[in-house]
Amino acid sequence: MVNISLGSVSIPLQETLNAVMGKSTEVDSWGYIIWNYRIPKAFTAILVGSGLALSGLLMQTLFRNPLAGPFVLGISSGASLGAALLILGSSLFTGIFAFTMVNDVSLALAASIGSFLVLLAVMVVASKVKDTMALLIIGLMFGSITTAVVSVLSYFSTAEKLQQYVYWSFGSIGNLSWNQLLLLLTIIAIGILMSIFSIKSLNALLLGESYAKSLGVNMKQSRYTIIIATGLLAGGVTAFAGPIAFIGLAVPHLTRQIFNTTDHKVLVPAVLIYGAILMLICDTIAQMPNSANVLPINAITSIIGAPVVIWLLIRKRKMIF
C-alpha cells in the first residue's frame, strides 16, 4: 500500500485505500493512476522480486556456491542478446531488422527468444556433462559469448540506438500492461511449482550429489527440473523487466541469516516473500516520491541491498550454507 500511494503524484494513503477498494476518490484521476499505473507496477515488483530470489536460491543450491545467482547459466545474457539484436541490429543488419518495430511487446518477445535459445543450449550441454561444476563454467562461457556479441553490436550501433539499449539494460518494472502481467504471472507460477516439487532434491543436494543419489534422488531429472525452473523465472523476469541485479544473489543469503536454516521447505516460501518485499522497497525509493524523476531500479537494488547483506554477514560472522 505504501508503494502504491507514493509516486510523482502525491495521493493520500486513505484515498489509495478507497481506490483499491473500488470507492470513489477525491480526485477522479487518482483512481485511474492507481489502477492503470501503480497497481500493475506493484504486482510486477512482487513477481520480479519473487522470481529472481527463488531462481537465485535454486542456483546456489544446485552448484553449492554462495556466489551463484540466477544469471550464471547465461540465461539473462541470452535475453540481453535478443534485446540487443532487436534494438542495435538495425545498424548492422539493415535488411533483417531495419523495419522491425521496437516497443515493449517486441522487446519482451525478442528477450524471451534469446533466453529460451540459451536455455535450450544449456539443456543440451547438461545432457552431455555429468559434473555440475563443469555446467556452471559452461554457463558462464555462454554468458561471455553473448556479452561479446552485444559488444560488437554496440560498436557498430548509432548513438540513439545505443542509448535505447542502455535504458533497457537499466531495468524497468513500470511498463507492463495487465495482459503482459498475466503472462509474466503464468511463467513465474510454473517456475514456482517446479521449485516446490524439487524441495526434496534441493535439500539432498546440500550434502552433495553422492549423498543425494544415495537417497534415491534422480540427479539427471532433478538437474533438468532446476535448470528449467531457473530459466523460466530468470528468463521471464529479464524479458519483461530487463536485467535486474542483486535480488537473486542476496535474498537467499538474507533469508538464511534471518531464519537460521538451510531447509528448503522454509527457504522457498521465505525467499518468495522477502524478494517481493525488497523489490517493492527498492521500487518505492527508485520512483522518488513527489518527483517526476525515476532512478534506474538496477542501481537502487545494489545501492540499498548490498550494504544490508554486508552488515548481516559481519554481524553473524559466518554465512550459513
Tab-separated table of C-alpha atoms in Angstrom:
chain	number	residue	atom	x	y	z
A	1	MET	CA	0.000	0.000	0.000
A	2	VAL	CA	2.910	2.372	0.713
A	3	ASN	CA	4.385	1.588	-2.695
A	4	ILE	CA	1.074	2.304	-4.423
A	5	SER	CA	0.429	5.551	-2.542
A	6	LEU	CA	3.837	7.090	-3.320
A	7	GLY	CA	4.897	8.418	-6.704
A	8	SER	CA	5.234	11.532	-8.842
A	9	VAL	CA	1.645	12.453	-7.890
A	10	SER	CA	1.087	12.588	-4.140
A	11	ILE	CA	-2.007	10.570	-3.187
A	12	PRO	CA	-3.041	10.285	0.496
A	13	LEU	CA	-2.952	6.751	1.884
A	14	GLN	CA	-6.671	6.864	2.723
A	15	GLU	CA	-7.511	7.835	-0.870
A	16	THR	CA	-5.299	4.987	-2.080
A	17	LEU	CA	-7.252	2.565	0.103
A	18	ASN	CA	-10.513	3.940	-1.272
A	19	ALA	CA	-9.332	3.449	-4.866
A	20	VAL	CA	-8.161	-0.108	-4.188
A	21	MET	CA	-11.498	-0.942	-2.520
A	22	GLY	CA	-13.362	0.408	-5.561
A	23	LYS	CA	-14.687	3.512	-3.837
A	24	SER	CA	-14.643	6.987	-5.363
A	25	THR	CA	-11.645	9.228	-4.703
A	26	GLU	CA	-11.450	12.949	-4.012
A	27	VAL	CA	-9.794	13.491	-7.408
A	28	ASP	CA	-11.071	11.324	-10.292
A	29	SER	CA	-7.631	10.958	-11.887
A	30	TRP	CA	-6.220	9.350	-8.737
A	31	GLY	CA	-8.213	6.167	-9.282
A	32	TYR	CA	-7.061	5.980	-12.910
A	33	ILE	CA	-3.407	6.472	-11.899
A	34	ILE	CA	-3.603	3.806	-9.194
A	35	TRP	CA	-5.354	1.127	-11.263
A	36	ASN	CA	-3.581	1.665	-14.582
A	37	TYR	CA	-0.062	2.505	-13.443
A	38	ARG	CA	0.741	1.898	-9.804
A	39	ILE	CA	-1.018	-1.395	-9.071
A	40	PRO	CA	0.378	-3.127	-12.207
A	41	LYS	CA	3.833	-1.798	-11.274
A	42	ALA	CA	3.493	-3.064	-7.694
A	43	PHE	CA	2.403	-6.517	-8.903
A	44	THR	CA	5.318	-6.528	-11.350
A	45	ALA	CA	7.714	-5.721	-8.490
A	46	ILE	CA	6.286	-8.624	-6.459
A	47	LEU	CA	6.665	-11.078	-9.352
A	48	VAL	CA	10.137	-9.838	-10.311
A	49	GLY	CA	11.448	-9.920	-6.740
A	50	SER	CA	9.980	-13.356	-6.019
A	51	GLY	CA	11.149	-14.864	-9.313
A	52	LEU	CA	14.715	-13.599	-9.057
A	53	ALA	CA	15.065	-14.536	-5.381
A	54	LEU	CA	13.812	-18.094	-5.956
A	55	SER	CA	15.955	-18.630	-9.061
A	56	GLY	CA	18.998	-17.426	-7.086
A	57	LEU	CA	18.244	-19.932	-4.326
A	58	LEU	CA	17.952	-22.751	-6.885
A	59	MET	CA	21.305	-21.921	-8.463
A	60	GLN	CA	23.124	-21.544	-5.137
A	61	THR	CA	21.844	-24.945	-4.041
A	62	LEU	CA	22.467	-26.728	-7.349
A	63	PHE	CA	26.063	-25.516	-7.602
A	64	ARG	CA	26.616	-25.340	-3.824
A	65	ASN	CA	28.159	-21.937	-4.419
A	66	PRO	CA	27.093	-18.873	-2.375
A	67	LEU	CA	28.144	-16.562	-5.236
A	68	ALA	CA	25.884	-18.232	-7.793
A	69	GLY	CA	22.949	-16.145	-8.956
A	70	PRO	CA	20.010	-16.589	-11.306
A	71	PHE	CA	22.103	-15.475	-14.279
A	72	VAL	CA	25.114	-17.820	-14.006
A	73	LEU	CA	23.760	-20.063	-16.780
A	74	GLY	CA	23.827	-17.188	-19.251
A	75	ILE	CA	20.025	-17.017	-19.497
A	76	SER	CA	19.945	-13.289	-18.712
A	77	SER	CA	22.737	-12.712	-21.217
A	78	GLY	CA	20.650	-14.541	-23.822
A	79	ALA	CA	17.733	-12.219	-23.115
A	80	SER	CA	20.064	-9.230	-23.385
A	81	LEU	CA	21.346	-10.552	-26.719
A	82	GLY	CA	17.787	-10.876	-28.013
A	83	ALA	CA	17.025	-7.306	-27.000
A	84	ALA	CA	20.332	-6.080	-28.434
A	85	LEU	CA	19.663	-7.764	-31.788
A	86	LEU	CA	16.297	-6.022	-31.956
A	87	ILE	CA	17.478	-2.575	-30.828
A	88	LEU	CA	21.045	-2.459	-32.153
A	89	GLY	CA	20.688	-4.921	-35.030
A	90	SER	CA	19.159	-2.345	-37.364
A	91	SER	CA	22.541	-0.605	-37.531
A	92	LEU	CA	24.382	-3.757	-38.604
A	93	PHE	CA	21.752	-5.972	-40.260
A	94	THR	CA	19.756	-3.400	-42.163
A	95	GLY	CA	17.953	-5.931	-44.323
A	96	ILE	CA	16.659	-8.009	-41.421
A	97	PHE	CA	15.964	-5.639	-38.540
A	98	ALA	CA	15.590	-2.239	-40.192
A	99	PHE	CA	11.804	-2.371	-40.375
A	100	THR	CA	11.215	-4.092	-37.048
A	101	MET	CA	9.089	-2.036	-34.666
A	102	VAL	CA	10.849	-1.638	-31.305
A	103	ASN	CA	8.289	-1.454	-28.496
A	104	ASP	CA	7.632	-3.113	-25.143
A	105	VAL	CA	5.968	-6.156	-26.701
A	106	SER	CA	8.618	-6.777	-29.360
A	107	LEU	CA	11.382	-6.258	-26.787
A	108	ALA	CA	9.820	-8.794	-24.420
A	109	LEU	CA	9.410	-11.253	-27.309
A	110	ALA	CA	12.996	-10.807	-28.511
A	111	ALA	CA	14.386	-11.167	-24.987
A	112	SER	CA	12.231	-14.268	-24.387
A	113	ILE	CA	13.504	-15.905	-27.583
A	114	GLY	CA	17.102	-15.091	-26.641
A	115	SER	CA	16.791	-16.523	-23.138
A	116	PHE	CA	14.967	-19.621	-24.453
A	117	LEU	CA	17.687	-20.352	-27.023
A	118	VAL	CA	20.417	-20.072	-24.383
A	119	LEU	CA	18.364	-22.260	-22.016
A	120	LEU	CA	17.999	-24.822	-24.816
A	121	ALA	CA	21.774	-24.781	-25.367
A	122	VAL	CA	22.395	-25.224	-21.630
A	123	MET	CA	19.962	-28.163	-21.545
A	124	VAL	CA	21.826	-29.835	-24.421
A	125	VAL	CA	25.121	-29.353	-22.605
A	126	ALA	CA	23.600	-30.608	-19.337
A	127	SER	CA	22.732	-33.875	-21.075
A	128	LYS	CA	26.371	-34.300	-22.129
A	129	VAL	CA	28.207	-33.460	-18.892
A	130	LYS	CA	27.721	-35.089	-15.515
A	131	ASP	CA	29.811	-32.667	-13.461
A	132	THR	CA	27.722	-29.827	-12.053
A	133	MET	CA	30.727	-27.514	-11.744
A	134	ALA	CA	31.523	-28.051	-15.418
A	135	LEU	CA	27.954	-26.996	-16.193
A	136	LEU	CA	28.486	-23.821	-14.138
A	137	ILE	CA	31.633	-22.949	-16.083
A	138	ILE	CA	29.929	-23.664	-19.420
A	139	GLY	CA	27.024	-21.423	-18.386
A	140	LEU	CA	29.456	-18.612	-17.606
A	141	MET	CA	31.075	-19.138	-21.023
A	142	PHE	CA	27.674	-18.827	-22.705
A	143	GLY	CA	27.271	-15.545	-20.854
A	144	SER	CA	30.690	-14.361	-22.044
A	145	ILE	CA	29.909	-15.234	-25.668
A	146	THR	CA	26.584	-13.369	-25.666
A	147	THR	CA	28.173	-10.373	-23.926
A	148	ALA	CA	30.869	-10.289	-26.610
A	149	VAL	CA	28.252	-10.316	-29.385
A	150	VAL	CA	26.393	-7.446	-27.669
A	151	SER	CA	29.677	-5.517	-27.508
A	152	VAL	CA	30.182	-5.942	-31.252
A	153	LEU	CA	26.613	-4.797	-31.933
A	154	SER	CA	27.162	-1.787	-29.652
A	155	TYR	CA	30.333	-0.823	-31.521
A	156	PHE	CA	28.509	-0.634	-34.868
A	157	SER	CA	25.341	0.926	-33.452
A	158	THR	CA	24.243	4.524	-33.676
A	159	ALA	CA	24.240	6.727	-30.578
A	160	GLU	CA	20.438	6.805	-30.496
A	161	LYS	CA	20.079	3.007	-30.645
A	162	LEU	CA	22.857	2.528	-28.110
A	163	GLN	CA	21.143	4.893	-25.694
A	164	GLN	CA	17.877	2.984	-26.151
A	165	TYR	CA	19.604	-0.307	-25.313
A	166	VAL	CA	21.333	1.206	-22.272
A	167	TYR	CA	17.970	2.403	-20.960
A	168	TRP	CA	16.577	-1.116	-21.380
A	169	SER	CA	19.577	-2.566	-19.513
A	170	PHE	CA	18.811	-0.305	-16.526
A	171	GLY	CA	15.735	-2.413	-15.863
A	172	SER	CA	12.174	-1.182	-15.543
A	173	ILE	CA	9.056	-2.580	-13.882
A	174	GLY	CA	6.630	0.190	-14.805
A	175	ASN	CA	5.855	-0.590	-18.448
A	176	LEU	CA	3.739	-3.747	-18.243
A	177	SER	CA	0.076	-3.876	-19.236
A	178	TRP	CA	-2.389	-6.158	-17.472
A	179	ASN	CA	-2.087	-8.716	-20.300
A	180	GLN	CA	1.704	-8.753	-20.082
A	181	LEU	CA	1.453	-9.002	-16.310
A	182	LEU	CA	-0.823	-12.048	-16.630
A	183	LEU	CA	1.681	-13.727	-18.954
A	184	LEU	CA	4.555	-12.999	-16.548
A	185	LEU	CA	2.457	-14.352	-13.656
A	186	THR	CA	1.876	-17.601	-15.586
A	187	ILE	CA	5.605	-18.034	-16.262
A	188	ILE	CA	6.574	-17.299	-12.646
A	189	ALA	CA	3.843	-19.608	-11.299
A	190	ILE	CA	5.118	-22.538	-13.390
A	191	GLY	CA	8.667	-21.894	-12.156
A	192	ILE	CA	7.475	-21.778	-8.530
A	193	LEU	CA	5.526	-25.039	-8.881
A	194	MET	CA	8.557	-26.794	-10.377
A	195	SER	CA	10.664	-25.492	-7.480
A	196	ILE	CA	8.177	-26.739	-4.885
A	197	PHE	CA	8.237	-30.217	-6.413
A	198	SER	CA	12.074	-30.104	-6.222
A	199	ILE	CA	12.315	-29.279	-2.492
A	200	LYS	CA	13.327	-32.833	-1.513
A	201	SER	CA	16.057	-32.879	-4.185
A	202	LEU	CA	17.289	-29.421	-3.154
A	203	ASN	CA	17.646	-30.471	0.492
A	204	ALA	CA	19.529	-33.606	-0.551
A	205	LEU	CA	21.858	-31.610	-2.833
A	206	LEU	CA	23.080	-29.555	0.128
A	207	LEU	CA	25.221	-32.525	1.195
A	208	GLY	CA	26.497	-33.282	-2.302
A	209	GLU	CA	25.431	-35.241	-5.356
A	210	SER	CA	26.705	-38.578	-3.998
A	211	TYR	CA	24.583	-38.216	-0.868
A	212	ALA	CA	21.583	-37.192	-2.968
A	213	LYS	CA	21.965	-40.292	-5.141
A	214	SER	CA	22.154	-42.481	-2.042
A	215	LEU	CA	18.759	-41.106	-1.003
A	216	GLY	CA	17.293	-42.176	-4.331
A	217	VAL	CA	17.283	-38.764	-5.993
A	218	ASN	CA	17.373	-38.930	-9.792
A	219	MET	CA	20.156	-36.401	-10.374
A	220	LYS	CA	19.628	-36.059	-14.118
A	221	GLN	CA	15.917	-35.382	-13.782
A	222	SER	CA	16.424	-33.076	-10.787
A	223	ARG	CA	19.081	-31.070	-12.599
A	224	TYR	CA	16.820	-30.643	-15.635
A	225	THR	CA	13.912	-29.539	-13.438
A	226	ILE	CA	16.011	-26.997	-11.535
A	227	ILE	CA	17.571	-25.584	-14.711
A	228	ILE	CA	14.199	-25.258	-16.474
A	229	ALA	CA	12.638	-23.626	-13.399
A	230	THR	CA	15.527	-21.159	-13.206
A	231	GLY	CA	15.248	-20.473	-16.920
A	232	LEU	CA	11.539	-19.698	-16.630
A	233	LEU	CA	11.986	-17.481	-13.563
A	234	ALA	CA	15.102	-15.555	-14.588
A	235	GLY	CA	14.338	-15.540	-18.309
A	236	GLY	CA	10.750	-14.392	-17.818
A	237	VAL	CA	11.773	-11.579	-15.479
A	238	THR	CA	14.571	-10.370	-17.767
A	239	ALA	CA	12.310	-10.497	-20.814
A	240	PHE	CA	9.636	-8.285	-19.253
A	241	ALA	CA	11.611	-6.119	-16.812
A	242	GLY	CA	15.177	-6.127	-18.125
A	243	PRO	CA	18.262	-7.419	-16.306
A	244	ILE	CA	17.865	-6.610	-12.594
A	245	ALA	CA	20.857	-7.342	-10.397
A	246	PHE	CA	21.431	-8.180	-6.738
A	247	ILE	CA	17.990	-9.563	-5.764
A	248	GLY	CA	18.707	-13.125	-6.864
A	249	LEU	CA	22.157	-13.162	-5.279
A	250	ALA	CA	21.423	-11.502	-1.952
A	251	VAL	CA	17.896	-12.506	-0.891
A	252	PRO	CA	18.760	-16.213	-0.359
A	253	HIS	CA	21.592	-15.119	1.965
A	254	LEU	CA	19.264	-12.756	3.830
A	255	THR	CA	16.689	-15.487	4.415
A	256	ARG	CA	19.310	-17.985	5.603
A	257	GLN	CA	20.594	-15.429	8.085
A	258	ILE	CA	17.137	-14.462	9.322
A	259	PHE	CA	15.678	-17.965	9.659
A	260	ASN	CA	18.960	-19.696	10.553
A	261	THR	CA	18.151	-22.729	8.419
A	262	THR	CA	19.017	-24.397	5.131
A	263	ASP	CA	15.748	-26.359	4.878
A	264	HIS	CA	14.135	-25.515	1.558
A	265	LYS	CA	10.670	-26.125	3.000
A	266	VAL	CA	11.307	-22.861	4.849
A	267	LEU	CA	13.603	-21.119	2.371
A	268	VAL	CA	11.446	-21.450	-0.765
A	269	PRO	CA	8.417	-19.558	0.621
A	270	ALA	CA	10.723	-17.220	2.567
A	271	VAL	CA	12.695	-16.062	-0.491
A	272	LEU	CA	9.443	-15.506	-2.385
A	273	ILE	CA	8.166	-13.185	0.360
A	274	TYR	CA	11.456	-11.404	1.106
A	275	GLY	CA	12.265	-10.986	-2.601
A	276	ALA	CA	8.891	-9.334	-3.178
A	277	ILE	CA	9.271	-7.060	-0.124
A	278	LEU	CA	12.799	-5.984	-1.043
A	279	MET	CA	11.812	-5.264	-4.636
A	280	LEU	CA	8.842	-3.154	-3.505
A	281	ILE	CA	11.104	-1.171	-1.166
A	282	CYS	CA	13.673	-0.578	-3.925
A	283	ASP	CA	10.931	0.458	-6.369
A	284	THR	CA	9.482	2.897	-3.826
A	285	ILE	CA	12.899	4.534	-3.443
A	286	ALA	CA	13.589	4.475	-7.212
A	287	GLN	CA	10.400	6.318	-8.112
A	288	MET	CA	11.442	9.249	-5.857
A	289	PRO	CA	8.117	10.203	-4.215
A	290	ASN	CA	6.700	13.620	-5.209
A	291	SER	CA	9.192	13.868	-8.074
A	292	ALA	CA	8.805	13.244	-11.803
A	293	ASN	CA	12.251	11.599	-11.905
A	294	VAL	CA	12.647	7.813	-11.722
A	295	LEU	CA	16.019	6.292	-10.867
A	296	PRO	CA	17.234	3.062	-12.544
A	297	ILE	CA	15.907	0.150	-10.495
A	298	ASN	CA	19.159	-1.736	-11.107
A	299	ALA	CA	21.160	0.916	-9.292
A	300	ILE	CA	18.789	1.061	-6.325
A	301	THR	CA	18.737	-2.706	-5.765
A	302	SER	CA	22.521	-2.717	-5.410
A	303	ILE	CA	22.937	0.567	-3.507
A	304	ILE	CA	20.281	-0.298	-0.939
A	305	GLY	CA	20.701	-4.050	-0.725
A	306	ALA	CA	24.446	-4.657	-0.783
A	307	PRO	CA	25.226	-2.756	2.473
A	308	VAL	CA	22.400	-4.642	4.214
A	309	VAL	CA	23.880	-8.007	3.250
A	310	ILE	CA	27.397	-6.925	4.264
A	311	TRP	CA	26.106	-5.751	7.627
A	312	LEU	CA	24.218	-9.003	8.224
A	313	LEU	CA	27.234	-11.135	7.327
A	314	ILE	CA	29.546	-9.130	9.591
A	315	ARG	CA	27.011	-9.303	12.399
A	316	LYS	CA	26.600	-13.062	12.121
A	317	ARG	CA	30.338	-13.553	11.436
A	318	LYS	CA	29.551	-16.620	9.372
A	319	MET	CA	27.449	-17.449	6.351
A	320	ILE	CA	25.104	-20.388	6.618
A	321	PHE	CA	25.252	-22.657	3.594
